Short mmCIF file of C-alpha atoms in Angstrom, two decimals:
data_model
loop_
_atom_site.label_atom_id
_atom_site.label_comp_id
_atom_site.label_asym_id
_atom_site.label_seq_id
_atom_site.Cartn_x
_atom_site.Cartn_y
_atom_site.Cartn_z
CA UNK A 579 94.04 105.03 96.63
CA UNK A 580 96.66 103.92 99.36
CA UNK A 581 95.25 101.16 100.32
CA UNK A 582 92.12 98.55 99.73
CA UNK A 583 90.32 95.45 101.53
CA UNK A 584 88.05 93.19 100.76
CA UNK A 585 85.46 92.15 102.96
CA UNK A 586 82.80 89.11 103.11
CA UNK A 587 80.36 88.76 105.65
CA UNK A 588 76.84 86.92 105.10
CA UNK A 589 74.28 88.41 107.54
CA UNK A 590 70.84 87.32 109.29
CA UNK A 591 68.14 89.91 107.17
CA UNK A 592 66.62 90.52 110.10
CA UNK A 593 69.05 90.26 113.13
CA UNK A 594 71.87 91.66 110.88
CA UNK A 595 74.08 89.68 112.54
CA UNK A 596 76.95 87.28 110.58
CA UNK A 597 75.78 84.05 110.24
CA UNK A 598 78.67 81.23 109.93
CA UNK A 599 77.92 79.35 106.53
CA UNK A 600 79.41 80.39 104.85
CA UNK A 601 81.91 82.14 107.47
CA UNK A 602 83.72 85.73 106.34
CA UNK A 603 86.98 86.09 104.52
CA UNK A 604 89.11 89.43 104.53
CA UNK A 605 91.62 89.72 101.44
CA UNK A 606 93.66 92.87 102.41
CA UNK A 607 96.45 92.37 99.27
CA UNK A 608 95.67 92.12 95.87
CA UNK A 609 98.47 88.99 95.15
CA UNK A 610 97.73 86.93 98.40
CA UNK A 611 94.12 85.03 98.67
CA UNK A 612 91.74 86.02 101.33
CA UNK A 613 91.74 84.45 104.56
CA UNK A 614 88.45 82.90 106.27
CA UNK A 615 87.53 85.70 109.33
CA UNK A 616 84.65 84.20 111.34
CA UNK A 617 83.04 86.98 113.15
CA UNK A 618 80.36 88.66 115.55
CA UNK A 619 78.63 91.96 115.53
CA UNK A 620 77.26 93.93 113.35
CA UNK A 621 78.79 95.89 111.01
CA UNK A 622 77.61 97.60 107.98
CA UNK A 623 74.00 97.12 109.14
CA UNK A 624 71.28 97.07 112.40
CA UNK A 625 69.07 95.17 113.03
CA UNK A 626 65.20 96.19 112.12
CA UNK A 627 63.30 98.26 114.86
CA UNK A 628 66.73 99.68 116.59
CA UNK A 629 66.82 99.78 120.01
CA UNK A 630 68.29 102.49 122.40
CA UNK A 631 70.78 100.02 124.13
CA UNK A 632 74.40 98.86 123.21
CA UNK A 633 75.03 95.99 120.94
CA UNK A 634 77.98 94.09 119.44
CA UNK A 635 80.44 95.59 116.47
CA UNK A 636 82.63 93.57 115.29
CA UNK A 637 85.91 95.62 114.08
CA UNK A 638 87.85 95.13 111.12
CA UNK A 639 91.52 96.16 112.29
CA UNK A 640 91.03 94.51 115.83
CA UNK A 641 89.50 91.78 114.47
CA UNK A 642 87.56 91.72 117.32
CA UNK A 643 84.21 92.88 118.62
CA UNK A 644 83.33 95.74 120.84
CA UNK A 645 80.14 96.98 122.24
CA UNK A 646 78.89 99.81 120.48
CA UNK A 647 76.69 102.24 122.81
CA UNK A 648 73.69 104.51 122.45
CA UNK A 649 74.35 107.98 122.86
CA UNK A 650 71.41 110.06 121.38
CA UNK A 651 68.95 110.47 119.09
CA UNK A 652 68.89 113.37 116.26
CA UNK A 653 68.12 114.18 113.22
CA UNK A 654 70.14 114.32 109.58
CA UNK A 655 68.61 116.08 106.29
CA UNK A 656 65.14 115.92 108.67
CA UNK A 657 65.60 112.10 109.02
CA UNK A 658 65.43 110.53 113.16
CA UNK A 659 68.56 108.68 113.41
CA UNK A 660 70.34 107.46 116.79
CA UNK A 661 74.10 108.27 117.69
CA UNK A 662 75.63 104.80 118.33
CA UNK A 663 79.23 105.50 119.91
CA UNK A 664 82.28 102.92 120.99
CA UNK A 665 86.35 103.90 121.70
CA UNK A 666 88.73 100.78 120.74
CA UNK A 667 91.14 101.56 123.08
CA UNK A 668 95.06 100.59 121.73
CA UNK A 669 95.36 97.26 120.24
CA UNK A 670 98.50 94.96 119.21
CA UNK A 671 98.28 94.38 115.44
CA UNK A 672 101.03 91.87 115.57
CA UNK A 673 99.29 89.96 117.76
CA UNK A 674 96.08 90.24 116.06
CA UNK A 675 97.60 89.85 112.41
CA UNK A 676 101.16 88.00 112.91
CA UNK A 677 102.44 89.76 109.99
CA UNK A 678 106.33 90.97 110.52
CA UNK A 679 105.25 94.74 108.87
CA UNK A 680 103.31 95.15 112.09
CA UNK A 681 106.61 94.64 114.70
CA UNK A 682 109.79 96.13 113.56
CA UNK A 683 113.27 96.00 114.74
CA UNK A 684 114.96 99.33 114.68
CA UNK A 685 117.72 101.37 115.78
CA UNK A 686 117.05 103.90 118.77
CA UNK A 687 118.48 106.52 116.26
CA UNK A 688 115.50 105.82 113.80
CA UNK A 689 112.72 105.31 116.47
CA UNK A 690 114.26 108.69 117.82
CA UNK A 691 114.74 107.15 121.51
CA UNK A 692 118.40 108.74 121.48
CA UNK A 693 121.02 111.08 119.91
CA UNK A 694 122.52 109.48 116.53
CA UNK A 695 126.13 109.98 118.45
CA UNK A 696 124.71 108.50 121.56
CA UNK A 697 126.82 105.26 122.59
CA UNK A 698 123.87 103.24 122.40
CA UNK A 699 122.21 104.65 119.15
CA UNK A 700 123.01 101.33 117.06
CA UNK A 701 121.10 99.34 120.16
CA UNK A 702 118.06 97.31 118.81
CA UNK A 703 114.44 98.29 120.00
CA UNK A 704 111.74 96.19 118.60
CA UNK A 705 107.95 97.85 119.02
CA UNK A 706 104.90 96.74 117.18
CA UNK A 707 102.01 98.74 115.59
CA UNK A 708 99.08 99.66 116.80
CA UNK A 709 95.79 100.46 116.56
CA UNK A 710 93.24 103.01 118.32
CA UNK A 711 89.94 104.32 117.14
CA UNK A 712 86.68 106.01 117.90
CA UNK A 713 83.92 105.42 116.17
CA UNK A 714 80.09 107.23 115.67
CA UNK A 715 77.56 105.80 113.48
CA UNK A 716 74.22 107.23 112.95
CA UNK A 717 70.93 104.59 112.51
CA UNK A 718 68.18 104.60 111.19
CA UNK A 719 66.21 103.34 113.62
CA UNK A 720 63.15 101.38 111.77
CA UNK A 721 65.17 100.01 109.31
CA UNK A 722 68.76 99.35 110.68
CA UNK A 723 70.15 101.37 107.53
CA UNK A 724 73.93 103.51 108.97
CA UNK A 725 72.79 106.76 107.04
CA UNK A 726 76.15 108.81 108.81
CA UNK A 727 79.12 107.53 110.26
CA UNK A 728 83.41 108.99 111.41
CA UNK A 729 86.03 107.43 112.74
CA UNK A 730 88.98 109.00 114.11
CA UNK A 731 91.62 106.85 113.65
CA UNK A 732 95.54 106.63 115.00
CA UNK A 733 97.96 104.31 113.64
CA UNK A 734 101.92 104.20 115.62
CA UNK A 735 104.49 102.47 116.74
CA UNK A 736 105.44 101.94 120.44
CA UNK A 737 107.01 99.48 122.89
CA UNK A 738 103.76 99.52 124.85
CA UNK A 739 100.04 101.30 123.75
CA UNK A 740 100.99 103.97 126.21
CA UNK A 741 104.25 104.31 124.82
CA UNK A 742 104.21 105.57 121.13
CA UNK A 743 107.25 106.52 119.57
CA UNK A 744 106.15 107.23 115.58
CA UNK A 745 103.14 108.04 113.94
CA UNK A 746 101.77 105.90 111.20
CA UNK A 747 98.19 107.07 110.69
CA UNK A 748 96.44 110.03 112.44
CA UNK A 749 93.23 111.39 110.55
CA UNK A 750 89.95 111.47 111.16
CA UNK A 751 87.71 109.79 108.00
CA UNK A 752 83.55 110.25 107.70
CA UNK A 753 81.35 109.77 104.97
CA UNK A 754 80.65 112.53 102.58
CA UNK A 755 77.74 114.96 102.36
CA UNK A 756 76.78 113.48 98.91
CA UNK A 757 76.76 109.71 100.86
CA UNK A 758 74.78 110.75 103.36
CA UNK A 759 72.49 112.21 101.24
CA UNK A 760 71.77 108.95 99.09
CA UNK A 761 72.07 106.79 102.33
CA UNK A 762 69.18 109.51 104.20
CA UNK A 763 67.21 109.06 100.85
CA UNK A 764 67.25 105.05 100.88
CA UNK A 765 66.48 104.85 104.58
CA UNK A 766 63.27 107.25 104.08
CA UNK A 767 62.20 105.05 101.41
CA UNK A 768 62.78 101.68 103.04
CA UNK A 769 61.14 102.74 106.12
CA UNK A 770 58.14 104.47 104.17
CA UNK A 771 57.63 100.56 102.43
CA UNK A 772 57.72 99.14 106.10
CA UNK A 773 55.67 101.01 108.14
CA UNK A 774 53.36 100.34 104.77
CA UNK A 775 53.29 96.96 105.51
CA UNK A 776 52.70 97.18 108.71
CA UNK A 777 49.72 99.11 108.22
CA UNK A 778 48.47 96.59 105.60
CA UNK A 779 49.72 93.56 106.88
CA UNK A 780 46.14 92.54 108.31
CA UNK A 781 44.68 93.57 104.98
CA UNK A 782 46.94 91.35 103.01
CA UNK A 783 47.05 88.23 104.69
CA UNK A 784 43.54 88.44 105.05
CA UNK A 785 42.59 89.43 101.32
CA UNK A 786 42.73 86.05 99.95
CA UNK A 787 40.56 84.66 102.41
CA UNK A 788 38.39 87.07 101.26
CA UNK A 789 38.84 86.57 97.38
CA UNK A 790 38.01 83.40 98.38
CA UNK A 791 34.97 83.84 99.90
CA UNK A 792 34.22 86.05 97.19
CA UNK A 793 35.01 83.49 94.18
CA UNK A 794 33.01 80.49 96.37
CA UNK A 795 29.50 82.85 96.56
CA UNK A 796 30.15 83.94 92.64
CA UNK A 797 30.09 80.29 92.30
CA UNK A 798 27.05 79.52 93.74
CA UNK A 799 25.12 82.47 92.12
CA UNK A 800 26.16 81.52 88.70
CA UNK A 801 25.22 78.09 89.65
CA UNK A 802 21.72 79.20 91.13
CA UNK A 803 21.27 81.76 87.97
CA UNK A 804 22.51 79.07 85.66
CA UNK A 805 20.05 76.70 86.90
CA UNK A 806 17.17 79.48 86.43
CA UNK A 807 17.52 79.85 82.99
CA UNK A 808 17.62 76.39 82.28
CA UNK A 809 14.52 75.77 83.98
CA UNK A 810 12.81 78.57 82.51
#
């Protein structure tokens, strides 16, 4: 492991949106305490009964949120699933973070902006870190469950977003084929107990009405049979 966060978010059950009591906290180092993130978006859920339009997803590097848009609907293991899609274009992490690991001072000579004998090697440069990704997740659509998801991610240094002058990151990350497979299984059988309900919904909000019904004419024919037998 390189690297670990942890992340708090309480969530509407249905809306799957974060709700803000108690607001999120983010602790991204193990000796520091986390720190209260408020947010909006989704984010490790949809909502129930998934619609084919863009919605809000809130990102944990930016820190902000981004609309995430519907690109097409498929199928994984045999499952219906739609393609949601967004591209976080080049972000400031300073900015977003304030921490001094995320804008560095350097000489040109280590940024490699000029020869090391070059008069002006020594010079200065400061450039901050940023951040650029482009995310695909795939939804169940009844149930809101992500069953797929990849990111390709980029990570450098540069005086501006357009500018980058070293790497930090560059890799593209997705969930494995064994995740997917347990993620596919629990959205089949969460949507297999909705779409039950739904079908016996009526039944059930009906059935003690009925019971009831039921118990009052048992009542009245033990009552009526009861009185019978006494009076014979």
């Amino acid at each position: 492991m390189l690297n670990a966060t942890v992340d708090r978010v309480t969530t509407d059950r249905v809306t799957a949106m974060p709700v803000t009591d108690p607001p999120g906290s983010l602790q991204v180092a193990a000796d520091q305490p986390a720190i209260e993130l408020p947010r909006e978006g989704l984010q490790y859920k949809f909502p129930f009964d998934v619609e084919k339009k863009s919605y809000p997803y809130f990102d944990i590097n930016a820190r902000s949120t981004i609309d995430i848009d519907f690109v097409d609907e498929i199928t994984i293991d045999g499952l219906p699933v739609y393609q949601f899609s967004h591209t976080i274009e080049p972000v400031d992490l300073f900015r977003v973070t304030r921490d001094q690991a995320n804008r560095l001072g350097l000489p040109k000579s280590v940024w490699g902006l000029s020869e090391a004998d070059a008069d002006d090697a020594d010079e200065i440069v400061f450039m901050s870190r940023y951040y650029a990704n482009t995310r695909n997740v795939f939804v169940e659509p009844v149930t809101g469950i992500i069953v797929s998801g990849n990111e390709r991610i980029r990570q450098y240094f540069g005086t501006t977003p357009d500018e980058p002058a070293l790497t930090v990151l560059s890799y593209d990350a997705e969930l494995n084929e064994a995740t997917v497979t347990d993620r596919v299984a629990a959205a089949e059988a969460s949507k297999n107990r909705i779409q039950m309900q739904a079908d016996l919904g009526p039944v059930t909000v009906r059935l003690p009405w009925i019971l009831a019904v039921f118990g009052t004419l048992s009542l009245i024919v033990g009552i009526v049979l009861g009185t019978r037998r006494s009076r014979e």
